[in-house]
Amino acid sequence: MTMPWEAVVAALIAAVMHAAWNAGLKGGKDRLLDAALLFSVAGAVGLVSTLFAPAMNAEAALWVVITGILHLPYVYYLARAYELGELSHVYTIARGLPPLMITGLAALAVGEIPTPIATFGIALISLGILTVGMSPGAHRQGTIIAALVAVTIAFYSVSDGIGVRAAGSAVAYNGRVFFAVGAATMAMALILRGPAAIVPYARANWRRAVIGGVLSFVSYGLVLWAMTFASIAGVSAFRETSVVFAALIGILFFGEAAGPRRIIGALIVALGAVVLKVG
């Protein structure tokens, strides 16, 4: 099935926003606390949004809980990976591996079998993404941890694809998911860092948390909305083109190296996106 233009545009806008809030997370001093504060803000926004959303179907509640739980290893490993590696490398591995994983999981879980052309497009996007991120001399442990992040992303993406369709409303589901994620990640931060560390850090870094939280909430809301009428794997593949934007941010703002590998990878991603749209 051809990807609808509305889903493509939503996923691409989400890609830019997602790269931006990850750059903010990478730029923090304590990435775990930054992530907990960011998702707490997103959770507060999500809770308020549910007041203006239709009632969510009860069967979607299980998927809200599953996604909240899956975000615990996601946030923990993402924060750790950013402590060890460059933004463009870690982000690319973490977001580059999931599209093919999600394609397989979606086929098993909901019977979404992509056409051969669409599969080729998803494979091209994954190849291009990994070409951008698999730079020589990268931190080995950071690469392994980023791969673990990718596994959590694949599972929560499929969980949310199923959940948002069961919910009956993307706004209602997104709001509850972010509230669950915010509560879970803050609980983890309280256990690992303690309230004595969180309060002063929040006072000093609340602006980054607010901006990142709003970007995270809106970007994922666009992705969930797109998943209500387009394939889970296709939407995810387009959203993961955010690695190109993350690579640019890494080069421009973090002084990370640019080179032909990243240019070639970006061109492969663009080709894959065109193939996926057609397929």
JSON list of N, CA and C in Angstrom, two decimals, residues 51-121:
[
{"chain": "A", "resi": 51, "resn": "LEU", "atom": "N", "xyz": [-7.93, 15.93, 28.72]},
{"chain": "A", "resi": 51, "resn": "LEU", "atom": "CA", "xyz": [-9.15, 16.63, 29.12]},
{"chain": "A", "resi": 51, "resn": "LEU", "atom": "C", "xyz": [-9.95, 17.10, 27.91]},
{"chain": "A", "resi": 52, "resn": "PHE", "atom": "N", "xyz": [-9.27, 17.24, 26.76]},
{"chain": "A", "resi": 52, "resn": "PHE", "atom": "CA", "xyz": [-9.91, 17.75, 25.56]},
{"chain": "A", "resi": 52, "resn": "PHE", "atom": "C", "xyz": [-10.07, 16.66, 24.50]},
{"chain": "A", "resi": 53, "resn": "ALA", "atom": "N", "xyz": [-9.75, 15.43, 24.87]},
{"chain": "A", "resi": 53, "resn": "ALA", "atom": "CA", "xyz": [-9.79, 14.33, 23.91]},
{"chain": "A", "resi": 53, "resn": "ALA", "atom": "C", "xyz": [-11.01, 13.45, 24.18]},
{"chain": "A", "resi": 54, "resn": "PRO", "atom": "N", "xyz": [-11.44, 12.71, 23.18]},
{"chain": "A", "resi": 54, "resn": "PRO", "atom": "CA", "xyz": [-12.52, 11.74, 23.40]},
{"chain": "A", "resi": 54, "resn": "PRO", "atom": "C", "xyz": [-12.07, 10.66, 24.38]},
{"chain": "A", "resi": 55, "resn": "ALA", "atom": "N", "xyz": [-13.01, 9.93, 24.91]},
{"chain": "A", "resi": 55, "resn": "ALA", "atom": "CA", "xyz": [-12.67, 8.84, 25.82]},
{"chain": "A", "resi": 55, "resn": "ALA", "atom": "C", "xyz": [-11.90, 7.76, 25.06]},
{"chain": "A", "resi": 56, "resn": "MET", "atom": "N", "xyz": [-10.90, 7.19, 25.72]},
{"chain": "A", "resi": 56, "resn": "MET", "atom": "CA", "xyz": [-10.10, 6.14, 25.09]},
{"chain": "A", "resi": 56, "resn": "MET", "atom": "C", "xyz": [-10.77, 4.78, 25.34]},
{"chain": "A", "resi": 57, "resn": "ASN", "atom": "N", "xyz": [-10.78, 3.93, 24.33]},
{"chain": "A", "resi": 57, "resn": "ASN", "atom": "CA", "xyz": [-11.33, 2.59, 24.48]},
{"chain": "A", "resi": 57, "resn": "ASN", "atom": "C", "xyz": [-10.50, 1.81, 25.51]},
{"chain": "A", "resi": 58, "resn": "ALA", "atom": "N", "xyz": [-11.17, 1.06, 26.35]},
{"chain": "A", "resi": 58, "resn": "ALA", "atom": "CA", "xyz": [-10.52, 0.39, 27.48]},
{"chain": "A", "resi": 58, "resn": "ALA", "atom": "C", "xyz": [-9.44, -0.59, 27.05]},
{"chain": "A", "resi": 59, "resn": "GLU", "atom": "N", "xyz": [-9.62, -1.23, 25.87]},
{"chain": "A", "resi": 59, "resn": "GLU", "atom": "CA", "xyz": [-8.64, -2.25, 25.46]},
{"chain": "A", "resi": 59, "resn": "GLU", "atom": "C", "xyz": [-7.26, -1.66, 25.16]},
{"chain": "A", "resi": 60, "resn": "ALA", "atom": "N", "xyz": [-7.19, -0.33, 25.01]},
{"chain": "A", "resi": 60, "resn": "ALA", "atom": "CA", "xyz": [-5.90, 0.29, 24.72]},
{"chain": "A", "resi": 60, "resn": "ALA", "atom": "C", "xyz": [-5.06, 0.48, 25.99]},
{"chain": "A", "resi": 61, "resn": "ALA", "atom": "N", "xyz": [-5.68, 0.34, 27.17]},
{"chain": "A", "resi": 61, "resn": "ALA", "atom": "CA", "xyz": [-4.97, 0.60, 28.43]},
{"chain": "A", "resi": 61, "resn": "ALA", "atom": "C", "xyz": [-3.77, -0.32, 28.61]},
{"chain": "A", "resi": 62, "resn": "LEU", "atom": "N", "xyz": [-3.91, -1.58, 28.19]},
{"chain": "A", "resi": 62, "resn": "LEU", "atom": "CA", "xyz": [-2.80, -2.53, 28.32]},
{"chain": "A", "resi": 62, "resn": "LEU", "atom": "C", "xyz": [-1.58, -2.04, 27.56]},
{"chain": "A", "resi": 63, "resn": "TRP", "atom": "N", "xyz": [-1.80, -1.47, 26.38]},
{"chain": "A", "resi": 63, "resn": "TRP", "atom": "CA", "xyz": [-0.67, -1.03, 25.55]},
{"chain": "A", "resi": 63, "resn": "TRP", "atom": "C", "xyz": [-0.04, 0.23, 26.11]},
{"chain": "A", "resi": 64, "resn": "VAL", "atom": "N", "xyz": [-0.81, 1.04, 26.81]},
{"chain": "A", "resi": 64, "resn": "VAL", "atom": "CA", "xyz": [-0.25, 2.20, 27.51]},
{"chain": "A", "resi": 64, "resn": "VAL", "atom": "C", "xyz": [0.72, 1.73, 28.58]},
{"chain": "A", "resi": 65, "resn": "VAL", "atom": "N", "xyz": [0.32, 0.71, 29.34]},
{"chain": "A", "resi": 65, "resn": "VAL", "atom": "CA", "xyz": [1.18, 0.17, 30.40]},
{"chain": "A", "resi": 65, "resn": "VAL", "atom": "C", "xyz": [2.44, -0.45, 29.81]},
{"chain": "A", "resi": 66, "resn": "ILE", "atom": "N", "xyz": [2.29, -1.22, 28.73]},
{"chain": "A", "resi": 66, "resn": "ILE", "atom": "CA", "xyz": [3.43, -1.88, 28.11]},
{"chain": "A", "resi": 66, "resn": "ILE", "atom": "C", "xyz": [4.43, -0.84, 27.61]},
{"chain": "A", "resi": 67, "resn": "THR", "atom": "N", "xyz": [3.93, 0.20, 26.95]},
{"chain": "A", "resi": 67, "resn": "THR", "atom": "CA", "xyz": [4.83, 1.25, 26.44]},
{"chain": "A", "resi": 67, "resn": "THR", "atom": "C", "xyz": [5.53, 1.97, 27.59]},
{"chain": "A", "resi": 68, "resn": "GLY", "atom": "N", "xyz": [4.81, 2.24, 28.67]},
{"chain": "A", "resi": 68, "resn": "GLY", "atom": "CA", "xyz": [5.43, 2.89, 29.83]},
{"chain": "A", "resi": 68, "resn": "GLY", "atom": "C", "xyz": [6.57, 2.06, 30.39]},
{"chain": "A", "resi": 69, "resn": "ILE", "atom": "N", "xyz": [6.38, 0.75, 30.48]},
{"chain": "A", "resi": 69, "resn": "ILE", "atom": "CA", "xyz": [7.41, -0.14, 31.00]},
{"chain": "A", "resi": 69, "resn": "ILE", "atom": "C", "xyz": [8.60, -0.19, 30.05]},
{"chain": "A", "resi": 70, "resn": "LEU", "atom": "N", "xyz": [8.33, -0.27, 28.74]},
{"chain": "A", "resi": 70, "resn": "LEU", "atom": "CA", "xyz": [9.40, -0.35, 27.75]},
{"chain": "A", "resi": 70, "resn": "LEU", "atom": "C", "xyz": [10.26, 0.91, 27.72]},
{"chain": "A", "resi": 71, "resn": "HIS", "atom": "N", "xyz": [9.71, 2.02, 28.17]},
{"chain": "A", "resi": 71, "resn": "HIS", "atom": "CA", "xyz": [10.48, 3.26, 28.17]},
{"chain": "A", "resi": 71, "resn": "HIS", "atom": "C", "xyz": [11.52, 3.32, 29.30]},
{"chain": "A", "resi": 72, "resn": "LEU", "atom": "N", "xyz": [11.41, 2.44, 30.27]},
{"chain": "A", "resi": 72, "resn": "LEU", "atom": "CA", "xyz": [12.43, 2.42, 31.34]},
{"chain": "A", "resi": 72, "resn": "LEU", "atom": "C", "xyz": [13.79, 2.01, 30.77]},
{"chain": "A", "resi": 73, "resn": "PRO", "atom": "N", "xyz": [13.91, 0.85, 30.10]},
{"chain": "A", "resi": 73, "resn": "PRO", "atom": "CA", "xyz": [15.22, 0.54, 29.49]},
{"chain": "A", "resi": 73, "resn": "PRO", "atom": "C", "xyz": [15.58, 1.50, 28.36]},
{"chain": "A", "resi": 74, "resn": "TYR", "atom": "N", "xyz": [14.57, 2.01, 27.64]},
{"chain": "A", "resi": 74, "resn": "TYR", "atom": "CA", "xyz": [14.84, 2.95, 26.56]},
{"chain": "A", "resi": 74, "resn": "TYR", "atom": "C", "xyz": [15.54, 4.20, 27.08]},
{"chain": "A", "resi": 75, "resn": "VAL", "atom": "N", "xyz": [15.00, 4.81, 28.11]},
{"chain": "A", "resi": 75, "resn": "VAL", "atom": "CA", "xyz": [15.57, 6.04, 28.66]},
{"chain": "A", "resi": 75, "resn": "VAL", "atom": "C", "xyz": [16.92, 5.77, 29.32]},
{"chain": "A", "resi": 76, "resn": "TYR", "atom": "N", "xyz": [17.00, 4.68, 30.07]},
{"chain": "A", "resi": 76, "resn": "TYR", "atom": "CA", "xyz": [18.24, 4.37, 30.77]},
{"chain": "A", "resi": 76, "resn": "TYR", "atom": "C", "xyz": [19.40, 4.15, 29.79]},
{"chain": "A", "resi": 77, "resn": "TYR", "atom": "N", "xyz": [19.16, 3.33, 28.78]},
{"chain": "A", "resi": 77, "resn": "TYR", "atom": "CA", "xyz": [20.22, 3.03, 27.82]},
{"chain": "A", "resi": 77, "resn": "TYR", "atom": "C", "xyz": [20.51, 4.21, 26.90]},
{"chain": "A", "resi": 78, "resn": "LEU", "atom": "N", "xyz": [19.49, 5.00, 26.55]},
{"chain": "A", "resi": 78, "resn": "LEU", "atom": "CA", "xyz": [19.72, 6.17, 25.72]},
{"chain": "A", "resi": 78, "resn": "LEU", "atom": "C", "xyz": [20.62, 7.17, 26.44]},
{"chain": "A", "resi": 79, "resn": "ALA", "atom": "N", "xyz": [20.33, 7.43, 27.71]},
{"chain": "A", "resi": 79, "resn": "ALA", "atom": "CA", "xyz": [21.15, 8.35, 28.50]},
{"chain": "A", "resi": 79, "resn": "ALA", "atom": "C", "xyz": [22.59, 7.84, 28.59]},
{"chain": "A", "resi": 80, "resn": "ARG", "atom": "N", "xyz": [22.73, 6.54, 28.83]},
{"chain": "A", "resi": 80, "resn": "ARG", "atom": "CA", "xyz": [24.07, 5.97, 28.94]},
{"chain": "A", "resi": 80, "resn": "ARG", "atom": "C", "xyz": [24.83, 6.04, 27.60]},
{"chain": "A", "resi": 81, "resn": "ALA", "atom": "N", "xyz": [24.14, 5.77, 26.51]},
{"chain": "A", "resi": 81, "resn": "ALA", "atom": "CA", "xyz": [24.79, 5.82, 25.20]},
{"chain": "A", "resi": 81, "resn": "ALA", "atom": "C", "xyz": [25.28, 7.22, 24.87]},
{"chain": "A", "resi": 82, "resn": "TYR", "atom": "N", "xyz": [24.50, 8.25, 25.23]},
{"chain": "A", "resi": 82, "resn": "TYR", "atom": "CA", "xyz": [24.92, 9.62, 24.97]},
{"chain": "A", "resi": 82, "resn": "TYR", "atom": "C", "xyz": [26.09, 10.04, 25.84]},
{"chain": "A", "resi": 83, "resn": "GLU", "atom": "N", "xyz": [26.27, 9.38, 26.97]},
{"chain": "A", "resi": 83, "resn": "GLU", "atom": "CA", "xyz": [27.45, 9.66, 27.80]},
{"chain": "A", "resi": 83, "resn": "GLU", "atom": "C", "xyz": [28.72, 9.13, 27.16]},
{"chain": "A", "resi": 84, "resn": "LEU", "atom": "N", "xyz": [28.59, 8.11, 26.32]},
{"chain": "A", "resi": 84, "resn": "LEU", "atom": "CA", "xyz": [29.75, 7.42, 25.76]},
{"chain": "A", "resi": 84, "resn": "LEU", "atom": "C", "xyz": [30.08, 7.82, 24.32]},
{"chain": "A", "resi": 85, "resn": "GLY", "atom": "N", "xyz": [29.05, 8.15, 23.52]},
{"chain": "A", "resi": 85, "resn": "GLY", "atom": "CA", "xyz": [29.28, 8.36, 22.10]},
{"chain": "A", "resi": 85, "resn": "GLY", "atom": "C", "xyz": [28.76, 9.69, 21.58]},
{"chain": "A", "resi": 86, "resn": "GLU", "atom": "N", "xyz": [29.11, 9.99, 20.33]},
{"chain": "A", "resi": 86, "resn": "GLU", "atom": "CA", "xyz": [28.66, 11.20, 19.67]},
{"chain": "A", "resi": 86, "resn": "GLU", "atom": "C", "xyz": [27.17, 11.12, 19.35]},
{"chain": "A", "resi": 87, "resn": "LEU", "atom": "N", "xyz": [26.55, 12.29, 19.25]},
{"chain": "A", "resi": 87, "resn": "LEU", "atom": "CA", "xyz": [25.13, 12.37, 18.91]},
{"chain": "A", "resi": 87, "resn": "LEU", "atom": "C", "xyz": [24.84, 11.65, 17.60]},
{"chain": "A", "resi": 88, "resn": "SER", "atom": "N", "xyz": [25.58, 12.00, 16.54]},
{"chain": "A", "resi": 88, "resn": "SER", "atom": "CA", "xyz": [25.27, 11.46, 15.22]},
{"chain": "A", "resi": 88, "resn": "SER", "atom": "C", "xyz": [25.46, 9.95, 15.16]},
{"chain": "A", "resi": 89, "resn": "HIS", "atom": "N", "xyz": [26.42, 9.43, 15.93]},
{"chain": "A", "resi": 89, "resn": "HIS", "atom": "CA", "xyz": [26.65, 7.99, 15.92]},
{"chain": "A", "resi": 89, "resn": "HIS", "atom": "C", "xyz": [25.60, 7.24, 16.73]},
{"chain": "A", "resi": 90, "resn": "VAL", "atom": "N", "xyz": [25.43, 7.63, 17.99]},
{"chain": "A", "resi": 90, "resn": "VAL", "atom": "CA", "xyz": [24.47, 6.95, 18.87]},
{"chain": "A", "resi": 90, "resn": "VAL", "atom": "C", "xyz": [23.06, 7.05, 18.32]},
{"chain": "A", "resi": 91, "resn": "TYR", "atom": "N", "xyz": [22.67, 8.25, 17.93]},
{"chain": "A", "resi": 91, "resn": "TYR", "atom": "CA", "xyz": [21.32, 8.47, 17.45]},
{"chain": "A", "resi": 91, "resn": "TYR", "atom": "C", "xyz": [21.05, 7.63, 16.19]},
{"chain": "A", "resi": 92, "resn": "THR", "atom": "N", "xyz": [22.05, 7.55, 15.32]},
{"chain": "A", "resi": 92, "resn": "THR", "atom": "CA", "xyz": [21.86, 6.83, 14.07]},
{"chain": "A", "resi": 92, "resn": "THR", "atom": "C", "xyz": [21.72, 5.34, 14.30]},
{"chain": "A", "resi": 93, "resn": "ILE", "atom": "N", "xyz": [22.51, 4.76, 15.17]},
{"chain": "A", "resi": 93, "resn": "ILE", "atom": "CA", "xyz": [22.38, 3.34, 15.46]},
{"chain": "A", "resi": 93, "resn": "ILE", "atom": "C", "xyz": [21.02, 3.06, 16.11]},
{"chain": "A", "resi": 94, "resn": "ALA", "atom": "N", "xyz": [20.68, 3.88, 17.10]},
{"chain": "A", "resi": 94, "resn": "ALA", "atom": "CA", "xyz": [19.43, 3.68, 17.84]},
{"chain": "A", "resi": 94, "resn": "ALA", "atom": "C", "xyz": [18.20, 3.80, 16.94]},
{"chain": "A", "resi": 95, "resn": "ARG", "atom": "N", "xyz": [18.24, 4.73, 15.98]},
{"chain": "A", "resi": 95, "resn": "ARG", "atom": "CA", "xyz": [17.07, 4.94, 15.12]},
{"chain": "A", "resi": 95, "resn": "ARG", "atom": "C", "xyz": [17.20, 4.20, 13.79]},
{"chain": "A", "resi": 96, "resn": "GLY", "atom": "N", "xyz": [18.42, 3.76, 13.43]},
{"chain": "A", "resi": 96, "resn": "GLY", "atom": "CA", "xyz": [18.61, 3.12, 12.14]},
{"chain": "A", "resi": 96, "resn": "GLY", "atom": "C", "xyz": [18.24, 1.65, 12.12]},
{"chain": "A", "resi": 97, "resn": "LEU", "atom": "N", "xyz": [18.42, 0.98, 13.23]},
{"chain": "A", "resi": 97, "resn": "LEU", "atom": "CA", "xyz": [18.10, -0.44, 13.29]},
{"chain": "A", "resi": 97, "resn": "LEU", "atom": "C", "xyz": [16.59, -0.74, 13.37]},
{"chain": "A", "resi": 98, "resn": "PRO", "atom": "N", "xyz": [15.78, 0.09, 14.05]},
{"chain": "A", "resi": 98, "resn": "PRO", "atom": "CA", "xyz": [14.38, -0.29, 14.26]},
{"chain": "A", "resi": 98, "resn": "PRO", "atom": "C", "xyz": [13.51, -0.52, 13.01]},
{"chain": "A", "resi": 99, "resn": "PRO", "atom": "N", "xyz": [13.64, 0.25, 11.90]},
{"chain": "A", "resi": 99, "resn": "PRO", "atom": "CA", "xyz": [12.68, 0.04, 10.81]},
{"chain": "A", "resi": 99, "resn": "PRO", "atom": "C", "xyz": [12.54, -1.40, 10.35]},
{"chain": "A", "resi": 100, "resn": "LEU", "atom": "N", "xyz": [13.65, -2.09, 10.14]},
{"chain": "A", "resi": 100, "resn": "LEU", "atom": "CA", "xyz": [13.55, -3.49, 9.72]},
{"chain": "A", "resi": 100, "resn": "LEU", "atom": "C", "xyz": [13.03, -4.38, 10.84]},
{"chain": "A", "resi": 101, "resn": "MET", "atom": "N", "xyz": [13.41, -4.09, 12.08]},
{"chain": "A", "resi": 101, "resn": "MET", "atom": "CA", "xyz": [12.86, -4.85, 13.22]},
{"chain": "A", "resi": 101, "resn": "MET", "atom": "C", "xyz": [11.36, -4.67, 13.30]},
{"chain": "A", "resi": 102, "resn": "ILE", "atom": "N", "xyz": [10.91, -3.42, 13.15]},
{"chain": "A", "resi": 102, "resn": "ILE", "atom": "CA", "xyz": [9.49, -3.11, 13.25]},
{"chain": "A", "resi": 102, "resn": "ILE", "atom": "C", "xyz": [8.72, -3.78, 12.11]},
{"chain": "A", "resi": 103, "resn": "THR", "atom": "N", "xyz": [9.31, -3.84, 10.93]},
{"chain": "A", "resi": 103, "resn": "THR", "atom": "CA", "xyz": [8.66, -4.52, 9.81]},
{"chain": "A", "resi": 103, "resn": "THR", "atom": "C", "xyz": [8.36, -5.97, 10.16]},
{"chain": "A", "resi": 104, "resn": "GLY", "atom": "N", "xyz": [9.36, -6.66, 10.74]},
{"chain": "A", "resi": 104, "resn": "GLY", "atom": "CA", "xyz": [9.16, -8.05, 11.13]},
{"chain": "A", "resi": 104, "resn": "GLY", "atom": "C", "xyz": [8.16, -8.20, 12.26]},
{"chain": "A", "resi": 105, "resn": "LEU", "atom": "N", "xyz": [8.27, -7.34, 13.28]},
{"chain": "A", "resi": 105, "resn": "LEU", "atom": "CA", "xyz": [7.34, -7.43, 14.42]},
{"chain": "A", "resi": 105, "resn": "LEU", "atom": "C", "xyz": [5.91, -7.11, 14.01]},
{"chain": "A", "resi": 106, "resn": "ALA", "atom": "N", "xyz": [5.74, -6.10, 13.15]},
{"chain": "A", "resi": 106, "resn": "ALA", "atom": "CA", "xyz": [4.39, -5.73, 12.70]},
{"chain": "A", "resi": 106, "resn": "ALA", "atom": "C", "xyz": [3.77, -6.85, 11.87]},
{"chain": "A", "resi": 107, "resn": "ALA", "atom": "N", "xyz": [4.60, -7.53, 11.08]},
{"chain": "A", "resi": 107, "resn": "ALA", "atom": "CA", "xyz": [4.09, -8.65, 10.29]},
{"chain": "A", "resi": 107, "resn": "ALA", "atom": "C", "xyz": [3.60, -9.76, 11.20]},
{"chain": "A", "resi": 108, "resn": "LEU", "atom": "N", "xyz": [4.33, -10.02, 12.28]},
{"chain": "A", "resi": 108, "resn": "LEU", "atom": "CA", "xyz": [3.94, -11.08, 13.21]},
{"chain": "A", "resi": 108, "resn": "LEU", "atom": "C", "xyz": [2.75, -10.68, 14.08]},
{"chain": "A", "resi": 109, "resn": "ALA", "atom": "N", "xyz": [2.77, -9.41, 14.55]},
{"chain": "A", "resi": 109, "resn": "ALA", "atom": "CA", "xyz": [1.77, -8.99, 15.53]},
{"chain": "A", "resi": 109, "resn": "ALA", "atom": "C", "xyz": [0.43, -8.62, 14.91]},
{"chain": "A", "resi": 110, "resn": "VAL", "atom": "N", "xyz": [0.45, -7.90, 13.79]},
{"chain": "A", "resi": 110, "resn": "VAL", "atom": "CA", "xyz": [-0.81, -7.41, 13.21]},
{"chain": "A", "resi": 110, "resn": "VAL", "atom": "C", "xyz": [-0.99, -7.81, 11.76]},
{"chain": "A", "resi": 111, "resn": "GLY", "atom": "N", "xyz": [-0.10, -8.64, 11.24]},
{"chain": "A", "resi": 111, "resn": "GLY", "atom": "CA", "xyz": [-0.25, -9.13, 9.88]},
{"chain": "A", "resi": 111, "resn": "GLY", "atom": "C", "xyz": [-0.02, -8.10, 8.80]},
{"chain": "A", "resi": 112, "resn": "GLU", "atom": "N", "xyz": [0.77, -7.05, 9.12]},
{"chain": "A", "resi": 112, "resn": "GLU", "atom": "CA", "xyz": [1.10, -6.04, 8.10]},
{"chain": "A", "resi": 112, "resn": "GLU", "atom": "C", "xyz": [2.28, -6.54, 7.27]},
{"chain": "A", "resi": 113, "resn": "ILE", "atom": "N", "xyz": [1.98, -7.03, 6.09]},
{"chain": "A", "resi": 113, "resn": "ILE", "atom": "CA", "xyz": [3.03, -7.53, 5.21]},
{"chain": "A", "resi": 113, "resn": "ILE", "atom": "C", "xyz": [3.28, -6.48, 4.13]},
{"chain": "A", "resi": 114, "resn": "PRO", "atom": "N", "xyz": [4.43, -5.82, 4.15]},
{"chain": "A", "resi": 114, "resn": "PRO", "atom": "CA", "xyz": [4.70, -4.79, 3.14]},
{"chain": "A", "resi": 114, "resn": "PRO", "atom": "C", "xyz": [4.93, -5.41, 1.77]},
{"chain": "A", "resi": 115, "resn": "THR", "atom": "N", "xyz": [4.69, -4.62, 0.75]},
{"chain": "A", "resi": 115, "resn": "THR", "atom": "CA", "xyz": [4.98, -5.08, -0.61]},
{"chain": "A", "resi": 115, "resn": "THR", "atom": "C", "xyz": [6.49, -5.21, -0.78]},
{"chain": "A", "resi": 116, "resn": "PRO", "atom": "N", "xyz": [6.94, -5.97, -1.79]},
{"chain": "A", "resi": 116, "resn": "PRO", "atom": "CA", "xyz": [8.39, -6.08, -2.01]},
{"chain": "A", "resi": 116, "resn": "PRO", "atom": "C", "xyz": [9.06, -4.72, -2.22]},
{"chain": "A", "resi": 117, "resn": "ILE", "atom": "N", "xyz": [8.37, -3.81, -2.92]},
{"chain": "A", "resi": 117, "resn": "ILE", "atom": "CA", "xyz": [8.94, -2.48, -3.15]},
{"chain": "A", "resi": 117, "resn": "ILE", "atom": "C", "xyz": [9.06, -1.71, -1.84]},
{"chain": "A", "resi": 118, "resn": "ALA", "atom": "N", "xyz": [8.01, -1.79, -1.00]},
{"chain": "A", "resi": 118, "resn": "ALA", "atom": "CA", "xyz": [8.04, -1.10, 0.29]},
{"chain": "A", "resi": 118, "resn": "ALA", "atom": "C", "xyz": [9.13, -1.68, 1.18]},
{"chain": "A", "resi": 119, "resn": "THR", "atom": "N", "xyz": [9.28, -3.00, 1.17]},
{"chain": "A", "resi": 119, "resn": "THR", "atom": "CA", "xyz": [10.34, -3.64, 1.94]},
{"chain": "A", "resi": 119, "resn": "THR", "atom": "C", "xyz": [11.71, -3.16, 1.49]},
{"chain": "A", "resi": 120, "resn": "PHE", "atom": "N", "xyz": [11.89, -3.04, 0.18]},
{"chain": "A", "resi": 120, "resn": "PHE", "atom": "CA", "xyz": [13.15, -2.55, -0.37]},
{"chain": "A", "resi": 120, "resn": "PHE", "atom": "C", "xyz": [13.40, -1.11, 0.09]},
{"chain": "A", "resi": 121, "resn": "GLY", "atom": "N", "xyz": [12.34, -0.29, 0.09]},
{"chain": "A", "resi": 121, "resn": "GLY", "atom": "CA", "xyz": [12.48, 1.09, 0.54]},
{"chain": "A", "resi": 121, "resn": "GLY", "atom": "C", "xyz": [12.87, 1.17, 2.00]}
]
